[in-house]
């Protein structure tokens, strides 16, 4: 069979990993794919860098459109990133009848509906295993391996930079800024790590897995997103004392109507307390992990490297091998882009954060005087919020020897978030509450 010809757009870290792994494992991959996968054209503005990578093995140009225009190219691999020129080029590649493989989570989370519709119209595939959790084959697992299941929820550590920072903060007792500097020194965080730190990167990925899990359109704009920049070392230490670790979790859950909250889908990224005994609480450093709860299979856990040249190349090449096998298949018999047949997609509402049901960790810095605790617990009771555990400690921040202030840490049972927001406002208004109340959501993931 003739080789499948690939045009690579972007010869950066992942592009170079893809070229290297394809070359190194050429024979093994050919035995699996049934034909050679050949990167014949590469486009990169830095043509010298691209030439240094591919030598004589491929034609190098600066203009991506020149690669898309080549009639012999079967597949375009888009590794440029972002939602600007990458979107234009992906749509042009589809229009030209090329299959597309992309690692671009932002593009699919924000513009996926338009891109998948264009691909369907043209009868081509847009494959994106590398867009979520790097080398972990979570898209394949959700779309194919777990296809018998009604997926109940997914909870993942899907941003390695923030997991590294949180691991350092806990292990060394250091603050956020110090841990971030360490992440940058080691090359985990970008010079501008804002999409990692503020939760956007994880929310892009969560949006994609949510669509595949529940058969709903990608809806990044409806995700609730919080990052880790506000997280304080004191809360990581208190959580530890209570038997929890704090992770930046991406959570998507199908929710039936409960008292005070409608049915719908939760889609959220935020720091989360997780019981220390859960495997996912022990995922440390820059590693990723994704927990999936299906009604038939129960809980499954996928763990591995979520970034880096070769782990991400592993996912890109897996998509290329699928394409090498399926390119000539009837489009109606391919695995649908978002796991469900396009006509069977549902438009379940993504719940607002006020409608989400979860338990909470609260830290209040209060004046250490008679009756304070009674007022605080009274407000929680008035809002029908049940306390699970309570801890009182000398104030970790802003306190000093002999100061009449103390930290009160409260764990609650599940409640609707809107109710908690009202209770926090009422507690915050008490003159004996001396600092902004810290609220961190908690998940048992049992
Ligand atoms: N910046 C991402 C992370 C990797 O830190 O996990 C690419 O998605």
Coordinates of C-alpha atoms and ligand atoms in Angstrom, one line a residue:
X1 CA 0.0 0.0 0.0
X2 CA 1.3 3.5 -0.7
X3 CA 2.6 5.5 2.2
X4 CA 0.2 8.0 3.9
X5 CA 1.6 11.4 3.2
X6 CA 1.6 13.9 6.1
X7 CA 2.1 17.7 6.1
X8 CA 3.3 18.9 9.4
X9 CA 2.4 22.5 10.4
X10 CA 4.8 23.6 13.3
X11 CA 8.2 22.0 14.0
X12 CA 8.4 23.0 17.6
X13 CA 8.6 20.7 20.6
X14 CA 5.8 18.4 19.7
X15 CA 6.5 18.6 16.0
X16 CA 10.0 17.5 16.6
X17 CA 9.0 14.7 18.9
X18 CA 6.5 13.5 16.2
X19 CA 9.2 13.4 13.6
X20 CA 11.7 11.7 15.9
X21 CA 9.4 9.0 17.1
X22 CA 8.0 8.3 13.6
X23 CA 11.5 7.8 12.4
X24 CA 12.7 5.8 15.3
X25 CA 9.7 3.4 15.4
X26 CA 9.1 3.4 11.6
X27 CA 9.2 -0.3 11.2
X28 CA 7.0 -1.1 14.3
X29 CA 4.5 1.6 13.2
X30 CA 4.3 0.2 9.7
X31 CA 3.6 -3.3 11.0
X32 CA 0.7 -1.8 12.9
X33 CA -0.7 0.6 10.3
X34 CA -0.2 -1.6 7.4
X35 CA 1.5 1.2 5.4
X36 CA 4.3 3.7 5.9
X37 CA 3.4 7.1 7.5
X38 CA 5.7 9.6 5.9
X39 CA 6.1 13.3 6.9
X40 CA 6.8 14.6 3.4
X41 CA 6.3 18.4 4.0
X42 CA 6.9 20.6 7.0
X43 CA 5.9 24.3 7.4
X44 CA 7.5 26.4 10.1
X45 CA 8.3 30.1 10.1
X46 CA 11.7 29.1 11.4
X47 CA 12.8 27.1 8.3
X48 CA 16.3 26.7 9.6
X49 CA 15.0 24.9 12.8
X50 CA 12.7 22.8 10.6
X51 CA 15.6 21.8 8.2
X52 CA 17.8 20.9 11.1
X53 CA 15.1 18.5 12.3
X54 CA 14.1 16.8 9.1
X55 CA 17.3 17.1 6.9
X56 CA 16.5 15.8 3.4
X57 CA 13.6 13.6 4.5
X58 CA 11.0 16.3 3.9
X59 CA 10.4 19.5 2.0
X60 CA 10.5 22.5 4.3
X61 CA 8.7 25.8 3.7
X62 CA 7.7 28.8 5.7
X63 CA 4.1 29.0 4.3
X64 CA 1.7 26.5 5.8
X65 CA -0.8 27.1 2.9
X66 CA 1.8 25.8 0.5
X67 CA 1.7 22.5 2.3
X68 CA -2.1 22.4 2.5
X69 CA -2.2 23.0 -1.3
X70 CA -0.1 19.9 -2.1
X71 CA -2.4 17.3 -3.7
X72 CA -0.3 14.4 -2.5
X73 CA -0.8 15.3 1.2
X74 CA -3.4 13.1 2.9
X75 CA -3.2 14.4 6.4
X76 CA -2.4 17.8 7.9
X77 CA -0.9 17.7 11.5
X78 CA -1.6 21.1 13.1
X79 CA 0.9 21.8 15.9
X80 CA 0.8 25.6 15.8
X81 CA -1.6 26.1 18.7
X82 CA -4.0 28.9 19.7
X83 CA -7.2 30.0 18.0
X84 CA -5.8 32.5 15.5
X85 CA -4.1 31.3 12.4
X86 CA -4.4 27.7 13.5
X87 CA -8.2 27.9 13.1
X88 CA -7.9 29.4 9.6
X89 CA -5.4 26.7 8.5
X90 CA -7.4 23.8 10.0
X91 CA -10.6 25.0 8.2
X92 CA -8.6 25.4 5.0
X93 CA -7.1 22.0 5.3
X94 CA -10.6 20.5 5.8
X95 CA -11.9 22.5 2.8
X96 CA -9.1 21.0 0.7
X97 CA -10.3 17.5 1.7
X98 CA -7.4 16.7 4.1
X99 CA -7.8 14.8 7.3
X100 CA -6.5 16.8 10.3
X101 CA -4.6 15.7 13.4
X102 CA -4.3 18.4 16.0
X103 CA -3.0 18.8 19.6
X104 CA -4.9 22.1 19.8
X105 CA -7.2 22.0 22.8
X106 CA -8.1 25.7 22.8
X107 CA -9.1 25.5 19.2
X108 CA -11.4 22.5 19.7
X109 CA -12.9 23.7 23.0
X110 CA -13.8 27.1 21.6
X111 CA -14.5 26.4 17.9
X112 CA -15.0 22.6 17.9
X113 CA -18.7 22.7 16.8
X114 CA -17.8 24.7 13.7
X115 CA -14.7 22.5 12.9
X116 CA -16.4 19.2 13.4
X117 CA -19.4 20.3 11.2
X118 CA -17.0 21.4 8.5
X119 CA -15.2 18.0 8.7
X120 CA -18.4 16.1 8.5
X121 CA -19.5 18.1 5.4
X122 CA -16.2 17.2 3.7
X123 CA -16.1 13.6 4.9
X124 CA -12.8 14.0 6.6
X125 CA -11.6 13.2 10.1
X126 CA -10.3 15.7 12.7
X127 CA -8.4 13.6 15.3
X128 CA -7.3 15.1 18.6
X129 CA -5.9 12.5 21.0
X130 CA -2.9 14.8 21.8
X131 CA -5.2 17.7 22.8
X132 CA -6.1 16.2 26.2
X133 CA -3.6 14.8 28.7
X134 CA -0.7 14.5 26.2
X135 CA 0.4 10.8 26.1
X136 CA -2.6 9.4 28.0
X137 CA -5.0 7.8 25.5
X138 CA -8.0 9.2 27.3
X139 CA -9.9 10.2 24.1
X140 CA -9.6 6.7 22.8
X141 CA -10.6 5.2 26.1
X142 CA -13.7 7.4 26.4
X143 CA -14.8 7.2 22.8
X144 CA -14.2 3.5 22.2
X145 CA -13.0 1.5 25.2
X146 CA -15.8 2.7 27.5
X147 CA -18.5 3.0 24.8
X148 CA -20.8 0.5 26.6
X149 CA -21.1 2.8 29.6
X150 CA -23.3 5.6 30.7
X151 CA -20.5 7.9 31.9
X152 CA -21.4 9.4 35.3
X153 CA -18.4 11.7 35.9
X154 CA -14.8 12.5 35.1
X155 CA -12.3 14.1 37.4
X156 CA -8.8 14.8 36.1
X157 CA -5.5 16.4 36.9
X158 CA -5.0 17.6 33.3
X159 CA -2.5 20.4 33.7
X160 CA 1.0 19.3 34.6
X161 CA 2.3 22.7 35.4
X162 CA -0.2 23.4 38.2
X163 CA 0.1 19.9 39.5
X164 CA 3.9 20.4 39.8
X165 CA 3.4 23.7 41.6
X166 CA 0.8 22.3 44.1
X167 CA 3.1 19.3 44.7
X168 CA 6.0 21.6 45.5
X169 CA 3.9 23.8 47.8
X170 CA 2.8 20.8 49.8
X171 CA 6.1 18.9 49.9
X172 CA 8.2 21.9 50.7
X173 CA 5.7 24.2 52.5
X174 CA 6.5 27.0 50.1
X175 CA 4.2 29.7 48.7
X176 CA 2.7 29.9 45.2
X177 CA 5.2 32.4 43.9
X178 CA 8.2 30.4 44.9
X179 CA 6.8 27.2 43.5
X180 CA 6.0 28.9 40.2
X181 CA 9.5 30.3 39.9
X182 CA 10.8 26.7 40.4
X183 CA 8.4 25.4 37.7
X184 CA 9.7 28.1 35.3
X185 CA 13.3 27.3 36.2
X186 CA 12.8 23.6 35.4
X187 CA 11.0 24.5 32.1
X188 CA 7.5 23.1 33.1
X189 CA 5.8 26.5 33.1
X190 CA 6.0 28.9 30.1
X191 CA 7.5 32.4 30.6
X192 CA 3.8 33.4 30.4
X193 CA 2.1 30.5 32.3
X194 CA -1.2 32.3 32.7
X195 CA -3.4 29.7 30.8
X196 CA -1.9 27.0 33.1
X197 CA -2.2 29.0 36.3
X198 CA -5.6 30.4 35.8
X199 CA -7.2 27.1 34.9
X200 CA -7.9 27.9 31.3
X201 CA -5.8 25.1 29.8
X202 CA -7.4 22.5 32.0
X203 CA -10.9 23.9 31.2
X204 CA -10.2 23.6 27.5
X205 CA -9.4 19.9 28.0
X206 CA -12.3 19.4 30.3
X207 CA -14.7 20.9 27.7
X208 CA -13.5 18.3 25.2
X209 CA -13.9 15.3 27.5
X210 CA -17.3 16.5 28.7
X211 CA -18.6 16.6 25.1
X212 CA -17.3 13.1 24.4
X213 CA -18.5 11.7 27.7
X214 CA -22.1 13.0 27.5
X215 CA -22.7 13.6 23.8
X216 CA -23.1 17.4 24.1
X217 CA -21.6 20.2 22.1
X218 CA -18.3 21.7 23.2
X219 CA -19.2 24.6 25.5
X220 CA -16.0 26.2 26.8
X221 CA -17.8 29.5 27.5
X222 CA -20.0 27.8 30.1
X223 CA -17.2 26.2 32.1
X224 CA -16.5 27.5 35.6
X225 CA -12.8 28.2 35.8
X226 CA -10.6 29.0 38.8
X227 CA -6.9 28.7 39.0
X228 CA -4.4 28.3 41.8
X229 CA -2.7 31.7 42.2
X230 CA -4.8 32.5 45.3
X231 CA -4.0 29.3 47.0
X232 CA -2.2 29.7 50.3
X233 CA 0.3 27.3 51.9
X234 CA -1.7 27.4 55.2
X235 CA -4.7 25.8 53.5
X236 CA -2.6 23.1 51.9
X237 CA -1.2 22.3 55.4
X238 CA -4.7 22.4 57.1
X239 CA -6.1 20.1 54.4
X240 CA -3.3 17.7 55.0
X241 CA -4.1 17.7 58.8
X242 CA -7.7 16.8 57.9
X243 CA -6.6 14.0 55.5
X244 CA -6.9 15.7 52.2
X245 CA -4.7 17.0 49.4
X246 CA -5.5 20.0 47.2
X247 CA -5.4 19.4 43.5
X248 CA -6.5 21.5 40.5
X249 CA -9.2 19.2 39.3
X250 CA -11.2 19.4 36.1
X251 CA -14.6 17.9 36.8
X252 CA -17.5 17.1 34.6
X253 CA -20.5 15.3 35.9
X254 CA -23.9 14.4 34.7
X255 CA -26.3 15.5 37.4
X256 CA -29.9 14.6 38.1
X257 CA -32.2 17.2 39.7
X258 CA -31.7 17.3 43.5
X259 CA -33.3 19.5 46.1
X260 CA -32.5 23.1 45.2
X261 CA -30.7 22.3 41.9
X262 CA -31.8 21.3 38.4
X263 CA -30.5 18.5 36.2
X264 CA -27.7 19.2 33.8
X265 CA -24.0 18.9 33.4
X266 CA -21.3 20.2 35.7
X267 CA -18.2 21.5 33.9
X268 CA -15.7 23.1 36.3
X269 CA -12.0 23.6 37.1
X270 CA -10.9 24.7 40.5
X271 CA -8.6 23.8 43.4
X272 CA -10.3 20.8 45.1
X273 CA -9.7 18.9 48.4
X274 CA -9.4 15.2 47.6
X275 CA -9.0 12.5 50.3
X276 CA -5.4 11.5 50.6
X277 CA -6.2 7.8 50.3
X278 CA -7.5 8.2 46.7
X279 CA -4.9 7.3 44.1
X280 CA -5.4 10.6 42.2
X281 CA -4.5 12.5 45.4
X282 CA -1.1 11.0 45.1
X283 CA -0.4 12.0 41.5
X284 CA 2.6 14.3 42.0
X285 CA 4.8 16.5 40.0
X286 CA 4.0 17.3 36.4
X287 CA 2.1 14.0 35.9
X288 CA -1.5 13.9 34.7
X289 CA -4.3 11.5 35.7
X290 CA -7.9 11.1 34.8
X291 CA -10.6 9.2 36.7
X292 CA -13.7 8.1 34.8
X293 CA -16.8 6.7 36.5
X294 CA -18.9 4.5 34.2
X295 CA -22.1 2.7 35.2
X296 CA -20.9 -0.7 34.0
X297 CA -17.1 -0.5 34.4
X298 CA -17.1 1.4 37.7
X299 CA -14.1 3.6 38.4
X300 CA -11.1 3.6 36.0
X301 CA -7.9 5.7 36.3
X302 CA -5.6 6.7 33.5
X303 CA -2.2 8.1 34.5
X304 CA 0.8 9.4 32.5
X305 CA 2.7 12.3 31.1
X306 CA 0.4 15.1 30.0
X307 CA 3.0 17.1 28.1
X308 CA 6.4 16.9 26.5
X309 CA 7.8 16.1 23.0
X310 CA 7.6 12.3 22.9
X311 CA 4.5 11.7 25.1
X312 CA 2.5 14.1 23.0
X313 CA 4.0 12.7 19.8
X314 CA 2.8 9.3 21.0
X315 CA -0.8 10.6 20.8
X316 CA -0.3 12.4 17.5
X317 CA 1.1 9.2 15.9
X318 CA -1.7 7.1 17.3
X319 CA -4.1 9.3 15.5
X320 CA -2.0 9.0 12.3
X321 CA -2.1 5.2 12.6
X322 CA -5.9 5.3 13.0
X323 CA -6.1 7.5 9.9
X324 CA -3.7 5.2 7.9
X325 CA -6.2 2.4 8.6
X326 CA -9.4 4.3 8.2
X327 CA -8.8 7.0 5.6
X328 CA -10.4 4.9 2.9
X329 CA -13.3 3.8 5.1
X330 CA -16.9 5.0 4.5
X331 CA -17.3 8.2 6.6
X332 CA -20.5 6.8 8.1
X333 CA -18.6 3.9 9.6
X334 CA -15.9 5.8 11.4
X335 CA -15.9 6.6 15.1
X336 CA -17.8 9.9 15.4
X337 CA -15.7 12.9 16.4
X338 CA -17.4 13.3 19.7
X339 CA -18.2 9.6 20.3
X340 CA -22.0 10.0 19.7
X341 CA -23.6 10.1 16.3
X342 CA -24.1 13.8 15.3
X343 CA -27.9 13.4 15.1
X344 CA -27.9 11.9 18.6
X345 CA -26.1 14.7 20.3
X346 CA -28.1 16.2 23.3
X347 CA -28.3 19.8 24.4
X348 CA -28.1 19.2 28.2
X349 CA -27.6 22.5 30.0
X350 CA -24.3 23.2 31.6
X351 CA -25.1 24.1 35.2
X352 CA -24.0 27.5 36.6
X353 CA -21.6 27.3 39.5
X354 CA -24.4 28.3 41.8
X355 CA -26.3 25.1 40.8
X356 CA -23.3 22.8 41.4
X357 CA -23.6 20.5 44.4
X358 CA -20.4 19.8 46.3
X359 CA -18.9 19.9 49.8
X360 CA -16.6 22.6 51.1
X361 CA -13.5 23.5 53.0
X362 CA -13.8 26.9 54.7
X363 CA -11.2 28.8 56.6
X364 CA -12.3 31.7 58.7
X365 CA -10.0 34.0 60.7
X366 CA -12.0 35.1 63.6
X367 CA -11.6 37.1 66.8
X368 CA -11.0 34.6 69.6
X369 CA -13.9 35.7 71.8
X370 CA -16.9 33.9 73.3
X371 CA -19.8 33.1 71.0
X372 CA -18.0 33.5 67.6
X373 CA -18.2 29.8 66.8
X374 CA -21.9 29.7 67.7
X375 CA -22.6 32.6 65.3
X376 CA -20.7 30.9 62.5
X377 CA -22.2 27.5 62.9
X378 CA -25.6 29.2 63.4
X379 CA -25.4 30.8 60.0
X380 CA -24.5 27.5 58.3
X381 CA -27.5 25.9 60.0
X382 CA -29.8 28.7 58.9
X383 CA -28.7 27.9 55.3
X384 CA -29.3 24.2 55.8
X385 CA -25.6 23.4 55.5
X386 CA -24.4 20.5 57.5
X387 CA -20.9 20.5 59.1
X388 CA -18.7 17.4 58.6
X389 CA -15.6 18.4 60.7
X390 CA -14.3 21.4 62.5
X391 CA -10.8 22.4 63.5
X392 CA -9.5 25.4 65.4
X393 CA -5.9 26.5 65.2
X394 CA -3.8 29.6 66.1
X395 CA -4.0 31.9 63.1
X396 CA -1.5 30.9 60.4
X397 CA -1.5 34.2 58.7
X398 CA -1.8 37.7 60.2
X399 CA -1.7 36.3 63.8
X400 CA 1.1 36.6 66.3
X401 CA 1.9 35.4 69.8
X402 CA -0.9 36.5 72.1
X403 CA -3.0 37.9 69.3
X404 CA -6.7 37.4 70.0
X405 CA -7.5 35.8 66.6
X406 CA -7.7 32.2 65.5
X407 CA -8.3 30.1 62.4
X408 CA -11.5 28.1 62.2
X409 CA -11.5 25.4 59.6
X410 CA -14.8 23.8 58.7
X411 CA -15.5 20.9 56.3
X412 CA -19.2 20.7 55.2
X413 CA -21.4 18.0 53.7
X414 CA -22.7 18.4 50.2
X415 CA -24.7 21.5 49.5
X416 CA -25.8 23.6 46.5
X417 CA -23.1 26.2 45.9
X418 CA -25.6 29.2 45.7
X419 CA -26.6 28.4 49.3
X420 CA -23.0 28.4 50.4
X421 CA -22.3 31.7 48.7
X422 CA -25.1 33.3 50.7
X423 CA -23.9 31.7 54.0
X424 CA -20.3 33.0 53.3
X425 CA -21.7 36.5 52.7
X426 CA -23.5 36.4 56.0
X427 CA -20.5 35.1 57.9
X428 CA -18.2 37.6 56.2
X429 CA -20.4 40.4 57.5
X430 CA -19.8 39.4 61.2
X431 CA -17.5 41.9 62.9
X432 CA -15.7 39.0 64.5
X433 CA -14.6 37.6 61.1
X434 CA -11.3 39.4 60.5
X435 CA -10.2 38.3 57.0
X436 CA -11.6 37.2 53.7
X437 CA -13.1 33.7 54.2
X438 CA -11.3 31.0 52.2
X439 CA -13.6 28.6 50.3
X440 CA -12.3 25.5 48.5
X441 CA -14.5 22.8 47.1
X442 CA -14.1 19.2 48.2
X443 CA -14.8 16.0 46.3
X444 CA -14.8 12.5 47.8
X445 CA -14.5 10.8 44.3
X446 CA -15.6 7.5 46.0
Ligands
LIG1 N1 0.8 23.3 29.6 C1 0.2 22.0 29.7 C2 0.5 21.5 31.1 C3 0.7 21.0 28.7 O1 1.2 22.1 31.9 O2 0.0 20.4 31.3 C4 0.1 21.1 27.4 O3 -1.3 21.0 27.4

